PDB file of C-alpha atoms in Angstrom:
ATOM      1  CA  MET A  85      11.898  40.396  -3.905  1.00  0.00           C
ATOM      2  CA  LEU A  86      10.213  39.489  -0.840  1.00  0.00           C
ATOM      3  CA  ALA A  87       7.438  41.434  -0.645  1.00  0.00           C
ATOM      4  CA  GLY A  88       6.720  40.424  -3.844  1.00  0.00           C
ATOM      5  CA  ILE A  89       6.488  36.012  -3.143  1.00  0.00           C
ATOM      6  CA  ALA A  90       4.683  37.641  -0.299  1.00  0.00           C
ATOM      7  CA  ALA A  91       2.108  39.418  -2.017  1.00  0.00           C
ATOM      8  CA  GLU A  92       1.443  36.457  -4.693  1.00  0.00           C
ATOM      9  CA  LEU A  93       1.087  33.428  -1.820  1.00  0.00           C
ATOM     10  CA  ARG A  94      -2.010  36.085   0.320  1.00  0.00           C
ATOM     11  CA  GLY A  95      -3.595  35.648  -3.315  1.00  0.00           C
ATOM     12  CA  ALA A  96      -3.159  31.964  -3.900  1.00  0.00           C
ATOM     13  CA  LEU A  97      -6.176  29.780  -4.915  1.00  0.00           C
ATOM     14  CA  GLY A  98      -4.903  26.976  -2.959  1.00  0.00           C
ATOM     15  CA  ILE A  99      -4.531  29.473   0.075  1.00  0.00           C
ATOM     16  CA  LEU A 100      -7.536  31.955  -0.456  1.00  0.00           C
ATOM     17  CA  ALA A 101      -9.442  28.531  -0.621  1.00  0.00           C
ATOM     18  CA  LYS A 102      -8.331  27.121   3.188  1.00  0.00           C
ATOM     19  CA  ARG A 103     -10.864  29.886   3.101  1.00  0.00           C
ATOM     20  CA  ASP A 104     -14.007  28.154   3.101  1.00  0.00           C
ATOM     21  CA  VAL A 105     -13.362  25.977   6.103  1.00  0.00           C
ATOM     22  CA  GLN A 106     -14.220  27.995   8.114  1.00  0.00           C
ATOM     23  CA  ILE A 107     -18.241  26.652   7.333  1.00  0.00           C
ATOM     24  CA  PRO A 108     -17.887  23.673   8.843  1.00  0.00           C
ATOM     25  CA  ALA A 109     -16.003  25.631  11.906  1.00  0.00           C
ATOM     26  CA  ARG A 110     -18.726  27.718  12.460  1.00  0.00           C
ATOM     27  CA  HIS A 111     -21.718  25.468  12.510  1.00  0.00           C
ATOM     28  CA  LEU A 112     -19.197  22.941  14.867  1.00  0.00           C
ATOM     29  CA  SER A 113     -17.471  24.732  16.753  1.00  0.00           C
ATOM     30  CA  GLY A 114     -18.161  23.563  20.427  1.00  0.00           C
ATOM     31  CA  LYS A 115     -20.060  20.796  19.210  1.00  0.00           C
ATOM     32  CA  ALA A 116     -16.638  17.514  18.542  1.00  0.00           C
ATOM     33  CA  GLY A 117     -18.282  14.257  19.306  1.00  0.00           C
ATOM     34  CA  ALA A 118     -17.545  12.609  21.750  1.00  0.00           C
ATOM     35  CA  GLY A 119     -14.549   9.329  21.497  1.00  0.00           C
ATOM     36  CA  GLY A 120     -14.278   6.119  22.347  1.00  0.00           C
ATOM     37  CA  ALA A 121     -11.842   5.893  26.970  1.00  0.00           C
ATOM     38  CA  GLY A 122     -13.088   7.370  29.054  1.00  0.00           C
ATOM     39  CA  ASP A 123     -15.747  10.682  26.110  1.00  0.00           C
ATOM     40  CA  ARG A 124     -12.664  12.698  25.261  1.00  0.00           C
ATOM     41  CA  PRO A 125     -13.411  14.975  22.226  1.00  0.00           C
ATOM     42  CA  ALA A 126     -12.584  14.352  18.952  1.00  0.00           C
ATOM     43  CA  ALA A 127     -10.342  17.315  17.694  1.00  0.00           C
ATOM     44  CA  LEU A 128     -11.796  19.322  15.013  1.00  0.00           C
ATOM     45  CA  GLY A 129      -9.442  20.687  12.057  1.00  0.00           C
ATOM     46  CA  ASP A 130      -6.960  18.217  11.775  1.00  0.00           C
ATOM     47  CA  ASP A 131      -5.860  15.893   8.475  1.00  0.00           C
ATOM     48  CA  CYS A 132      -8.056  12.922   9.958  1.00  0.00           C
ATOM     49  CA  ALA A 133     -10.382  12.445  12.829  1.00  0.00           C
ATOM     50  CA  ALA A 134      -8.936  10.674  15.100  1.00  0.00           C
ATOM     51  CA  ILE A 135     -10.734   8.465  17.695  1.00  0.00           C
ATOM     52  CA  PRO A 136      -9.720   6.612  20.306  1.00  0.00           C
ATOM     53  CA  ASP A 137     -10.520   3.521  20.605  1.00  0.00           C
ATOM     54  CA  GLY A 138      -8.038   0.643  22.791  1.00  0.00           C
ATOM     55  CA  ASP A 139      -4.723   1.412  22.371  1.00  0.00           C
ATOM     56  CA  GLY A 140      -4.772   3.002  19.919  1.00  0.00           C
ATOM     57  CA  TYR A 141      -7.169   5.589  17.776  1.00  0.00           C
ATOM     58  CA  LEU A 142      -9.350   4.519  14.586  1.00  0.00           C
ATOM     59  CA  LEU A 143      -9.262   7.490  11.920  1.00  0.00           C
ATOM     60  CA  LEU A 144     -10.906   8.151   9.834  1.00  0.00           C
ATOM     61  CA  ALA A 145     -10.836  11.123   6.309  1.00  0.00           C
ATOM     62  CA  ALA A 146     -11.697  12.003   3.118  1.00  0.00           C
ATOM     63  CA  GLU A 147     -10.996  14.713   0.398  1.00  0.00           C
ATOM     64  CA  GLY A 148     -12.749  15.886  -2.201  1.00  0.00           C
ATOM     65  CA  ILE A 149     -11.400  16.419  -5.780  1.00  0.00           C
ATOM     66  CA  TRP A 150     -10.771  19.994  -7.689  1.00  0.00           C
ATOM     67  CA  PRO A 151     -13.738  19.664 -10.565  1.00  0.00           C
ATOM     68  CA  ALA A 152     -11.084  20.901 -13.399  1.00  0.00           C
ATOM     69  CA  PHE A 153      -8.011  19.010 -11.742  1.00  0.00           C
ATOM     70  CA  LEU A 154     -10.167  15.750 -12.885  1.00  0.00           C
ATOM     71  CA  GLU A 155     -12.015  16.982 -16.290  1.00  0.00           C
ATOM     72  CA  GLY A 156      -8.069  17.359 -17.343  1.00  0.00           C
ATOM     73  CA  ASP A 157      -7.698  14.702 -16.408  1.00  0.00           C
ATOM     74  CA  PRO A 158      -9.061  12.377 -14.558  1.00  0.00           C
ATOM     75  CA  ARG A 159      -6.892   9.298 -14.385  1.00  0.00           C
ATOM     76  CA  PHE A 160      -4.458  11.496 -12.126  1.00  0.00           C
ATOM     77  CA  ALA A 161      -7.145  12.635 -10.155  1.00  0.00           C
ATOM     78  CA  GLY A 162      -8.248   9.308  -9.528  1.00  0.00           C
ATOM     79  CA  TYR A 163      -5.215   8.146  -8.420  1.00  0.00           C
ATOM     80  CA  SER A 164      -4.412  10.837  -6.368  1.00  0.00           C
ATOM     81  CA  ALA A 165      -7.133  10.957  -4.213  1.00  0.00           C
ATOM     82  CA  VAL A 166      -7.018   7.754  -2.920  1.00  0.00           C
ATOM     83  CA  MET A 167      -2.764   8.661  -3.097  1.00  0.00           C
ATOM     84  CA  VAL A 168      -3.779  11.872  -0.555  1.00  0.00           C
ATOM     85  CA  ASN A 169      -6.865  10.082   1.774  1.00  0.00           C
ATOM     86  CA  ILE A 170      -2.610   7.465   2.676  1.00  0.00           C
ATOM     87  CA  SER A 171      -1.881  10.696   3.177  1.00  0.00           C
ATOM     88  CA  ASP A 172      -3.725  12.296   5.842  1.00  0.00           C
ATOM     89  CA  ILE A 173      -3.195   8.813   7.881  1.00  0.00           C
ATOM     90  CA  CYS A 174       0.443   8.143   7.553  1.00  0.00           C
ATOM     91  CA  ALA A 175       0.605  12.828   8.404  1.00  0.00           C
ATOM     92  CA  MET A 176      -1.208  11.243  11.839  1.00  0.00           C
ATOM     93  CA  GLY A 177       1.536   8.636  13.140  1.00  0.00           C
ATOM     94  CA  GLY A 178      -0.775   5.952  11.608  1.00  0.00           C
ATOM     95  CA  ARG A 179      -1.685   3.321   8.819  1.00  0.00           C
ATOM     96  CA  PRO A 180      -4.330   3.518   6.423  1.00  0.00           C
ATOM     97  CA  ILE A 181      -6.892   0.226   6.938  1.00  0.00           C
ATOM     98  CA  ALA A 182      -8.915   0.569   3.260  1.00  0.00           C
ATOM     99  CA  VAL A 183     -10.562   3.068   0.955  1.00  0.00           C
ATOM    100  CA  VAL A 184     -14.407   3.697   0.369  1.00  0.00           C
ATOM    101  CA  ASP A 185     -15.165   6.361  -2.871  1.00  0.00           C
ATOM    102  CA  VAL A 186     -18.073   8.397  -4.114  1.00  0.00           C
ATOM    103  CA  VAL A 187     -18.198   8.696  -7.889  1.00  0.00           C
ATOM    104  CA  TRP A 188     -20.450  10.735 -10.338  1.00  0.00           C
ATOM    105  CA  GLY A 189     -20.185  10.743 -14.081  1.00  0.00           C
ATOM    106  CA  THR A 190     -22.244  11.149 -17.327  1.00  0.00           C
ATOM    107  CA  SER A 191     -21.572   8.170 -19.018  1.00  0.00           C
ATOM    108  CA  ALA A 192     -19.470   5.182 -18.250  1.00  0.00           C
ATOM    109  CA  GLY A 193     -17.030   6.129 -20.892  1.00  0.00           C
ATOM    110  CA  ALA A 194     -16.031   9.609 -18.536  1.00  0.00           C
ATOM    111  CA  LEU A 195     -15.585   6.843 -15.531  1.00  0.00           C
ATOM    112  CA  GLU A 196     -13.398   4.014 -16.499  1.00  0.00           C
ATOM    113  CA  PRO A 197      -9.957   6.358 -16.201  1.00  0.00           C
ATOM    114  CA  VAL A 198     -10.982   7.811 -12.568  1.00  0.00           C
ATOM    115  CA  TRP A 199     -11.256   3.819 -12.370  1.00  0.00           C
ATOM    116  CA  GLU A 200      -8.487   3.107 -13.404  1.00  0.00           C
ATOM    117  CA  GLY A 201      -6.469   5.930 -11.252  1.00  0.00           C
ATOM    118  CA  MET A 202      -7.672   4.422  -8.287  1.00  0.00           C
ATOM    119  CA  VAL A 203      -6.782   0.770  -9.029  1.00  0.00           C
ATOM    120  CA  ALA A 204      -3.701   2.379  -9.489  1.00  0.00           C
ATOM    121  CA  ALA A 205      -2.929   3.688  -6.749  1.00  0.00           C
ATOM    122  CA  SER A 206      -4.453   1.477  -4.990  1.00  0.00           C
ATOM    123  CA  ARG A 207      -2.366  -1.772  -5.650  1.00  0.00           C
ATOM    124  CA  ALA A 208       0.220   0.513  -5.459  1.00  0.00           C
ATOM    125  CA  TYR A 209       0.208   1.661  -1.431  1.00  0.00           C
ATOM    126  CA  GLY A 210      -1.517  -1.760  -0.746  1.00  0.00           C
ATOM    127  CA  VAL A 211      -4.564  -0.143   0.395  1.00  0.00           C
ATOM    128  CA  PRO A 212      -8.338  -2.165  -0.579  1.00  0.00           C
ATOM    129  CA  ILE A 213     -10.937   0.283  -1.412  1.00  0.00           C
ATOM    130  CA  VAL A 214     -13.771  -1.414  -0.088  1.00  0.00           C
ATOM    131  CA  GLY A 215     -17.059   0.366  -1.160  1.00  0.00           C
ATOM    132  CA  GLY A 216     -18.871   3.157  -2.298  1.00  0.00           C
ATOM    133  CA  HIS A 217     -21.416   4.796  -4.433  1.00  0.00           C
ATOM    134  CA  THR A 218     -20.973   4.969  -8.613  1.00  0.00           C
ATOM    135  CA  SER A 219     -23.129   6.454 -10.706  1.00  0.00           C
ATOM    136  CA  ALA A 220     -21.909   6.804 -14.618  1.00  0.00           C
ATOM    137  CA  ARG A 221     -25.844   9.292 -15.267  1.00  0.00           C
ATOM    138  CA  SER A 222     -24.548  12.538 -13.060  1.00  0.00           C
ATOM    139  CA  PRO A 223     -24.838  16.014 -15.816  1.00  0.00           C
ATOM    140  CA  TYR A 224     -22.105  16.512 -14.083  1.00  0.00           C
ATOM    141  CA  ASN A 225     -18.234  14.506 -13.134  1.00  0.00           C
ATOM    142  CA  ALA A 226     -17.494  14.849  -9.448  1.00  0.00           C
ATOM    143  CA  LEU A 227     -15.384  12.548  -7.266  1.00  0.00           C
ATOM    144  CA  ALA A 228     -14.573  12.038  -3.438  1.00  0.00           C
ATOM    145  CA  VAL A 229     -12.811   9.466  -1.361  1.00  0.00           C
ATOM    146  CA  ALA A 230     -13.196   8.265   2.178  1.00  0.00           C
ATOM    147  CA  ILE A 231     -10.580   6.204   4.189  1.00  0.00           C
ATOM    148  CA  ALA A 232     -10.152   4.582   7.799  1.00  0.00           C
ATOM    149  CA  GLY A 233      -6.634   3.837   9.290  1.00  0.00           C
ATOM    150  CA  ARG A 234      -4.866   3.447  12.715  1.00  0.00           C
ATOM    151  CA  ALA A 235      -2.004   4.844  14.795  1.00  0.00           C
ATOM    152  CA  ARG A 236      -0.591   3.667  18.038  1.00  0.00           C
ATOM    153  CA  ARG A 237       0.278   6.915  18.553  1.00  0.00           C
ATOM    154  CA  LEU A 238      -0.874  10.411  17.454  1.00  0.00           C
ATOM    155  CA  ILE A 239       1.069  13.357  15.143  1.00  0.00           C
ATOM    156  CA  THR A 240      -1.314  16.071  15.037  1.00  0.00           C
ATOM    157  CA  SER A 241      -1.564  20.037  13.659  1.00  0.00           C
ATOM    158  CA  PHE A 242      -2.286  21.215  18.087  1.00  0.00           C
ATOM    159  CA  ALA A 243       1.321  20.472  19.271  1.00  0.00           C
ATOM    160  CA  ALA A 244       3.598  22.260  17.415  1.00  0.00           C
ATOM    161  CA  ARG A 245       5.486  24.719  20.042  1.00  0.00           C
ATOM    162  CA  PRO A 246       6.798  28.261  20.623  1.00  0.00           C
ATOM    163  CA  GLY A 247      10.917  26.637  19.931  1.00  0.00           C
ATOM    164  CA  ASP A 248       9.744  23.598  18.274  1.00  0.00           C
ATOM    165  CA  VAL A 249      12.545  23.302  15.027  1.00  0.00           C
ATOM    166  CA  LEU A 250       9.885  23.000  11.496  1.00  0.00           C
ATOM    167  CA  VAL A 251      11.140  20.094   9.083  1.00  0.00           C
ATOM    168  CA  ALA A 252      10.154  19.985   6.051  1.00  0.00           C
ATOM    169  CA  ALA A 253      10.253  16.212   4.021  1.00  0.00           C
ATOM    170  CA  ILE A 254       9.703  16.216   0.315  1.00  0.00           C
ATOM    171  CA  ASP A 255       9.858  12.981  -1.960  1.00  0.00           C
ATOM    172  CA  LEU A 256      11.950  15.994  -5.359  1.00  0.00           C
ATOM    173  CA  ARG A 257      12.003  12.620  -7.135  1.00  0.00           C
ATOM    174  CA  GLY A 258       8.893  14.005  -9.662  1.00  0.00           C
ATOM    175  CA  ALA A 259       7.496  16.578 -11.856  1.00  0.00           C
ATOM    176  CA  MET A 260       5.424  18.552 -12.099  1.00  0.00           C
ATOM    177  CA  HIS A 261       1.898  18.596 -13.682  1.00  0.00           C
ATOM    178  CA  ALA A 262       1.718  19.802 -17.039  1.00  0.00           C
ATOM    179  CA  GLU A 263      -1.373  22.383 -16.262  1.00  0.00           C
ATOM    180  CA  HIS A 264      -2.015  21.661 -12.028  1.00  0.00           C
ATOM    181  CA  PRO A 265       0.489  23.279  -9.185  1.00  0.00           C
ATOM    182  CA  PHE A 266       0.954  19.524  -9.028  1.00  0.00           C
ATOM    183  CA  TRP A 267       4.777  17.587  -8.179  1.00  0.00           C
ATOM    184  CA  ASN A 268       4.427  14.110  -8.743  1.00  0.00           C
ATOM    185  CA  ALA A 269       6.450  11.738  -7.482  1.00  0.00           C
ATOM    186  CA  SER A 270       4.310   8.800  -7.002  1.00  0.00           C
ATOM    187  CA  THR A 271       3.108   7.222 -10.673  1.00  0.00           C
ATOM    188  CA  GLY A 272       6.885   6.329 -11.817  1.00  0.00           C
ATOM    189  CA  ALA A 273       7.827   5.234  -7.441  1.00  0.00           C
ATOM    190  CA  ASP A 274       8.646   1.230  -7.235  1.00  0.00           C
ATOM    191  CA  PRO A 275       5.436   0.687  -4.699  1.00  0.00           C
ATOM    192  CA  ALA A 276       7.776  -0.750  -2.453  1.00  0.00           C
ATOM    193  CA  ARG A 277       9.304   2.486  -1.590  1.00  0.00           C
ATOM    194  CA  LEU A 278       6.310   3.582  -1.393  1.00  0.00           C
ATOM    195  CA  ARG A 279       5.519   2.243   1.384  1.00  0.00           C
ATOM    196  CA  GLY A 280       8.395   1.861   3.059  1.00  0.00           C
ATOM    197  CA  ASP A 281       8.558   6.005   2.552  1.00  0.00           C
ATOM    198  CA  LEU A 282       5.313   6.797   4.370  1.00  0.00           C
ATOM    199  CA  GLU A 283       6.338   3.913   6.702  1.00  0.00           C
ATOM    200  CA  ILE A 284       8.708   7.264   8.103  1.00  0.00           C
ATOM    201  CA  LEU A 285       5.567   9.054   9.864  1.00  0.00           C
ATOM    202  CA  PRO A 286       3.879   6.402  12.593  1.00  0.00           C
ATOM    203  CA  ALA A 287       6.806   5.304  12.832  1.00  0.00           C
ATOM    204  CA  LEU A 288       8.428   8.565  14.558  1.00  0.00           C
ATOM    205  CA  ALA A 289       5.497   9.264  16.116  1.00  0.00           C
ATOM    206  CA  GLU A 290       5.868   5.676  17.597  1.00  0.00           C
ATOM    207  CA  ALA A 291       8.710   6.299  19.096  1.00  0.00           C
ATOM    208  CA  GLY A 292       8.999   9.691  20.096  1.00  0.00           C
ATOM    209  CA  LEU A 293      10.439  11.579  17.689  1.00  0.00           C
ATOM    210  CA  CYS A 294       7.462  13.657  16.465  1.00  0.00           C
ATOM    211  CA  ASP A 295       4.047  14.482  17.897  1.00  0.00           C
ATOM    212  CA  ALA A 296       3.130  18.292  15.745  1.00  0.00           C
ATOM    213  CA  GLY A 297       2.898  18.087  11.474  1.00  0.00           C
ATOM    214  CA  LYS A 298       0.271  17.430   8.796  1.00  0.00           C
ATOM    215  CA  ASP A 299       1.314  16.222   4.988  1.00  0.00           C
ATOM    216  CA  ILE A 300       0.798  18.939   1.930  1.00  0.00           C
ATOM    217  CA  SER A 301      -1.440  20.188   0.334  1.00  0.00           C
ATOM    218  CA  MET A 302      -3.366  22.325  -0.923  1.00  0.00           C
ATOM    219  CA  GLY A 303      -1.880  25.198  -0.804  1.00  0.00           C
ATOM    220  CA  GLY A 304       1.767  23.788  -0.663  1.00  0.00           C
ATOM    221  CA  VAL A 305       4.148  24.997   2.297  1.00  0.00           C
ATOM    222  CA  VAL A 306       3.166  27.886   3.508  1.00  0.00           C
ATOM    223  CA  GLY A 307      -0.849  27.296   3.373  1.00  0.00           C
ATOM    224  CA  THR A 308       0.048  24.208   5.158  1.00  0.00           C
ATOM    225  CA  LEU A 309       1.540  25.291   7.897  1.00  0.00           C
ATOM    226  CA  LEU A 310      -0.526  27.989   8.106  1.00  0.00           C
ATOM    227  CA  MET A 311      -3.556  25.510   9.092  1.00  0.00           C
ATOM    228  CA  LEU A 312      -1.183  24.180  12.052  1.00  0.00           C
ATOM    229  CA  LEU A 313       0.044  27.371  13.596  1.00  0.00           C
ATOM    230  CA  GLU A 314      -3.378  27.616  13.529  1.00  0.00           C
ATOM    231  CA  THR A 315      -4.271  24.899  14.993  1.00  0.00           C
ATOM    232  CA  SER A 316      -1.389  25.328  17.355  1.00  0.00           C
ATOM    233  CA  GLY A 317      -2.269  28.831  18.501  1.00  0.00           C
ATOM    234  CA  ALA A 318       1.031  29.353  17.994  1.00  0.00           C
ATOM    235  CA  GLY A 319       4.006  31.354  14.989  1.00  0.00           C
ATOM    236  CA  ALA A 320       6.557  31.167  13.113  1.00  0.00           C
ATOM    237  CA  VAL A 321       9.780  32.135  11.041  1.00  0.00           C
ATOM    238  CA  LEU A 322      10.300  30.324   7.508  1.00  0.00           C
ATOM    239  CA  ASP A 323      12.847  30.448   5.865  1.00  0.00           C
ATOM    240  CA  LEU A 324      12.274  30.214   2.404  1.00  0.00           C
ATOM    241  CA  GLU A 325      15.702  29.919   0.925  1.00  0.00           C
ATOM    242  CA  ALA A 326      16.159  25.734   3.013  1.00  0.00           C
ATOM    243  CA  VAL A 327      12.321  25.172   1.800  1.00  0.00           C
ATOM    244  CA  PRO A 328      14.109  21.390   0.170  1.00  0.00           C
ATOM    245  CA  ARG A 329      13.236  21.970  -4.221  1.00  0.00           C
ATOM    246  CA  PRO A 330      13.720  20.397  -6.827  1.00  0.00           C
ATOM    247  CA  ARG A 331      16.929  22.001  -8.897  1.00  0.00           C
ATOM    248  CA  GLU A 332      15.973  20.324 -12.454  1.00  0.00           C
ATOM    249  CA  ALA A 333      12.495  21.833 -12.593  1.00  0.00           C
ATOM    250  CA  ARG A 334      14.305  25.947 -13.468  1.00  0.00           C
ATOM    251  CA  ASP A 335      11.530  27.021 -14.698  1.00  0.00           C
ATOM    252  CA  LEU A 336       9.705  26.727 -11.291  1.00  0.00           C
ATOM    253  CA  SER A 337       9.857  29.973  -9.469  1.00  0.00           C
ATOM    254  CA  LEU A 338      10.229  29.771  -5.817  1.00  0.00           C
ATOM    255  CA  ALA A 339       7.069  30.874  -4.962  1.00  0.00           C
ATOM    256  CA  ARG A 340       4.846  28.445  -7.760  1.00  0.00           C
ATOM    257  CA  TRP A 341       6.829  26.002  -5.499  1.00  0.00           C
ATOM    258  CA  LEU A 342       6.052  27.412  -1.874  1.00  0.00           C
ATOM    259  CA  LEU A 343       1.962  26.616  -3.499  1.00  0.00           C
ATOM    260  CA  ALA A 344       2.442  22.675  -4.575  1.00  0.00           C
ATOM    261  CA  PHE A 345       1.346  19.860  -4.170  1.00  0.00           C
ATOM    262  CA  PRO A 346       3.445  17.142  -3.957  1.00  0.00           C
ATOM    263  CA  SER A 347       2.217  13.559  -4.202  1.00  0.00           C
ATOM    264  CA  TYR A 348       4.796  12.998  -0.474  1.00  0.00           C
ATOM    265  CA  GLY A 349       5.208  16.083   1.822  1.00  0.00           C
ATOM    266  CA  PHE A 350       5.394  16.286   5.206  1.00  0.00           C
ATOM    267  CA  LEU A 351       6.005  19.627   7.509  1.00  0.00           C
ATOM    268  CA  LEU A 352       6.129  18.528  11.302  1.00  0.00           C
ATOM    269  CA  SER A 353       7.075  20.522  13.946  1.00  0.00           C
ATOM    270  CA  VAL A 354       9.756  18.474  15.926  1.00  0.00           C
ATOM    271  CA  ARG A 355      11.310  18.729  19.464  1.00  0.00           C
ATOM    272  CA  PRO A 356      14.667  20.461  19.199  1.00  0.00           C
ATOM    273  CA  GLU A 357      16.781  17.330  20.120  1.00  0.00           C
ATOM    274  CA  ALA A 358      14.615  15.033  18.017  1.00  0.00           C
ATOM    275  CA  ALA A 359      15.692  17.560  15.442  1.00  0.00           C
ATOM    276  CA  GLY A 360      18.057  15.076  14.111  1.00  0.00           C
ATOM    277  CA  GLU A 361      17.053  12.119  14.786  1.00  0.00           C
ATOM    278  CA  VAL A 362      13.726  12.921  12.073  1.00  0.00           C
ATOM    279  CA  LEU A 363      15.863  14.303  10.327  1.00  0.00           C
ATOM    280  CA  ALA A 364      18.184  11.042   9.113  1.00  0.00           C
ATOM    281  CA  ALA A 365      14.931   9.023   9.321  1.00  0.00           C
ATOM    282  CA  PHE A 366      14.129  10.908   5.781  1.00  0.00           C
ATOM    283  CA  ALA A 367      17.402  10.937   4.344  1.00  0.00           C
ATOM    284  CA  ARG A 368      17.804   6.628   4.750  1.00  0.00           C
ATOM    285  CA  ARG A 369      14.907   6.912   2.395  1.00  0.00           C
ATOM    286  CA  GLY A 370      16.616   9.501  -0.587  1.00  0.00           C
ATOM    287  CA  ILE A 371      13.483  11.486   1.602  1.00  0.00           C
ATOM    288  CA  ALA A 372      15.571  15.434   0.820  1.00  0.00           C
ATOM    289  CA  SER A 373      14.523  17.118   4.565  1.00  0.00           C
ATOM    290  CA  ALA A 374      15.582  20.203   5.568  1.00  0.00           C
ATOM    291  CA  ALA A 375      14.619  22.253   8.649  1.00  0.00           C
ATOM    292  CA  VAL A 376      12.853  24.394   7.356  1.00  0.00           C
ATOM    293  CA  GLY A 377      12.501  27.400   9.984  1.00  0.00           C
ATOM    294  CA  ALA A 378      11.187  27.284  14.094  1.00  0.00           C
ATOM    295  CA  VAL A 379       8.257  27.827  15.338  1.00  0.00           C
ATOM    296  CA  ASP A 380       7.413  30.795  18.572  1.00  0.00           C
ATOM    297  CA  GLY A 381       4.828  32.471  20.234  1.00  0.00           C
ATOM    298  CA  SER A 382       3.768  35.151  18.265  1.00  0.00           C
ATOM    299  CA  ARG A 383       0.160  34.042  16.252  1.00  0.00           C
ATOM    300  CA  ARG A 384       1.605  34.881  12.727  1.00  0.00           C
ATOM    301  CA  LEU A 385       3.511  33.633   9.855  1.00  0.00           C
ATOM    302  CA  THR A 386       6.476  35.660   8.933  1.00  0.00           C
ATOM    303  CA  LEU A 387       8.808  35.373   5.210  1.00  0.00           C
ATOM    304  CA  GLN A 388      12.141  35.437   5.585  1.00  0.00           C
ATOM    305  CA  ALA A 389      14.913  35.022   2.598  1.00  0.00           C
ATOM    306  CA  GLY A 390      17.949  37.383   0.898  1.00  0.00           C
ATOM    307  CA  GLY A 391      18.118  38.836   4.306  1.00  0.00           C
ATOM    308  CA  GLU A 392      14.564  40.030   4.580  1.00  0.00           C
ATOM    309  CA  ARG A 393      11.426  39.715   6.219  1.00  0.00           C
ATOM    310  CA  GLN A 394       7.611  39.967   6.015  1.00  0.00           C
ATOM    311  CA  THR A 395       4.851  39.297   7.755  1.00  0.00           C
ATOM    312  CA  LEU A 396       2.982  37.373   5.558  1.00  0.00           C
ATOM    313  CA  TRP A 397      -0.467  36.217   8.165  1.00  0.00           C
ATOM    314  CA  ASP A 398      -0.913  37.221  11.205  1.00  0.00           C
ATOM    315  CA  LEU A 399      -4.261  35.108  12.902  1.00  0.00           C
ATOM    316  CA  ALA A 400      -4.916  36.349  15.888  1.00  0.00           C
ATOM    317  CA  ALA A 401      -5.870  39.255  13.515  1.00  0.00           C
ATOM    318  CA  GLU A 402      -7.421  36.584  10.949  1.00  0.00           C
ATOM    319  CA  PRO A 403      -8.451  33.075  10.632  1.00  0.00           C
ATOM    320  CA  LEU A 404      -7.387  31.611   7.844  1.00  0.00           C
ATOM    321  CA  THR A 405      -9.914  27.690   8.150  1.00  0.00           C
ATOM    322  CA  GLY A 406     -11.462  29.487  11.954  1.00  0.00           C
ATOM    323  CA  PHE A 407      -9.910  26.073  13.768  1.00  0.00           C
ATOM    324  CA  ALA A 408      -8.643  26.326  16.825  1.00  0.00           C
ATOM    325  CA  GLY A 409      -6.292  24.863  19.152  1.00  0.00           C
ATOM    326  CA  GLU A 410      -6.275  25.776  23.591  1.00  0.00           C
ATOM    327  CA  GLY A 411      -3.367  27.686  22.737  1.00  0.00           C
ATOM    328  CA  ALA A 412      -5.387  30.588  20.409  1.00  0.00           C
ATOM    329  CA  ARG A 413      -8.020  30.683  22.467  1.00  0.00           C
TER     330      ARG A 413
END
């Protein structure tokens, strides 16, 4: 059974698409820009660019929207474009400031639902749209959104260490999208709750309880963990049966869930002595969370389920994104 799940995961578009990141990784290798304080470099390969600034960091990120998603559900695509950028900021221990957009459409009518979705997310999360570019005279529809934020202390993709506990936190109060691999726990939620739930991440960072992790993105739990391990130069064992999973979604296979992109989902690498406090912080907000594995020094991702183990990916032999931290060099 586990071999079949591993084969399905390895062949999934959401994971294979991460290999496209090797293109900028190749061009930018050794060319990280200088930061603010002390000319420290801005590390490449994280959820956001973290630029040292004063007593904290300026965070910058951008996300493009999958064309098939934009065509099939333009309103939710617009909503998601804002939402996922906010998640990137919070995943690094930050708080969002504002977003800008780039929207191309074949007509004014094609742009209306996209804008309705973006504005709805902006209002729900309390993050203003402050500028960008809009054109209704394009031969195609396209959408990208960028965001700025600030962090006092960082959660990064470069700090997972052997011996860490892997914690997955996912808001299960939602439903799968009818066509695409997105778990939506946002559009029907109370805005105050959404904002409070995201505040967990900067609070953990500022309390010194967590300095390593990522938001769960395209590629789901497995793809996100691979990226975290690659940049940290580490490996891990992931217990698939421990990953928080919606009980009511009976038709949702384990592999499909492991590849899902949740509207609220984070994978954190936590020192063992802090794991209990981290899990309790999510539990207080009604967010499902669990210890789902452990980080090791193997540079391999090994899956565990039903008493079996299966190596999914050997990052030393086969890079995924091409961005690797000092521990992998």
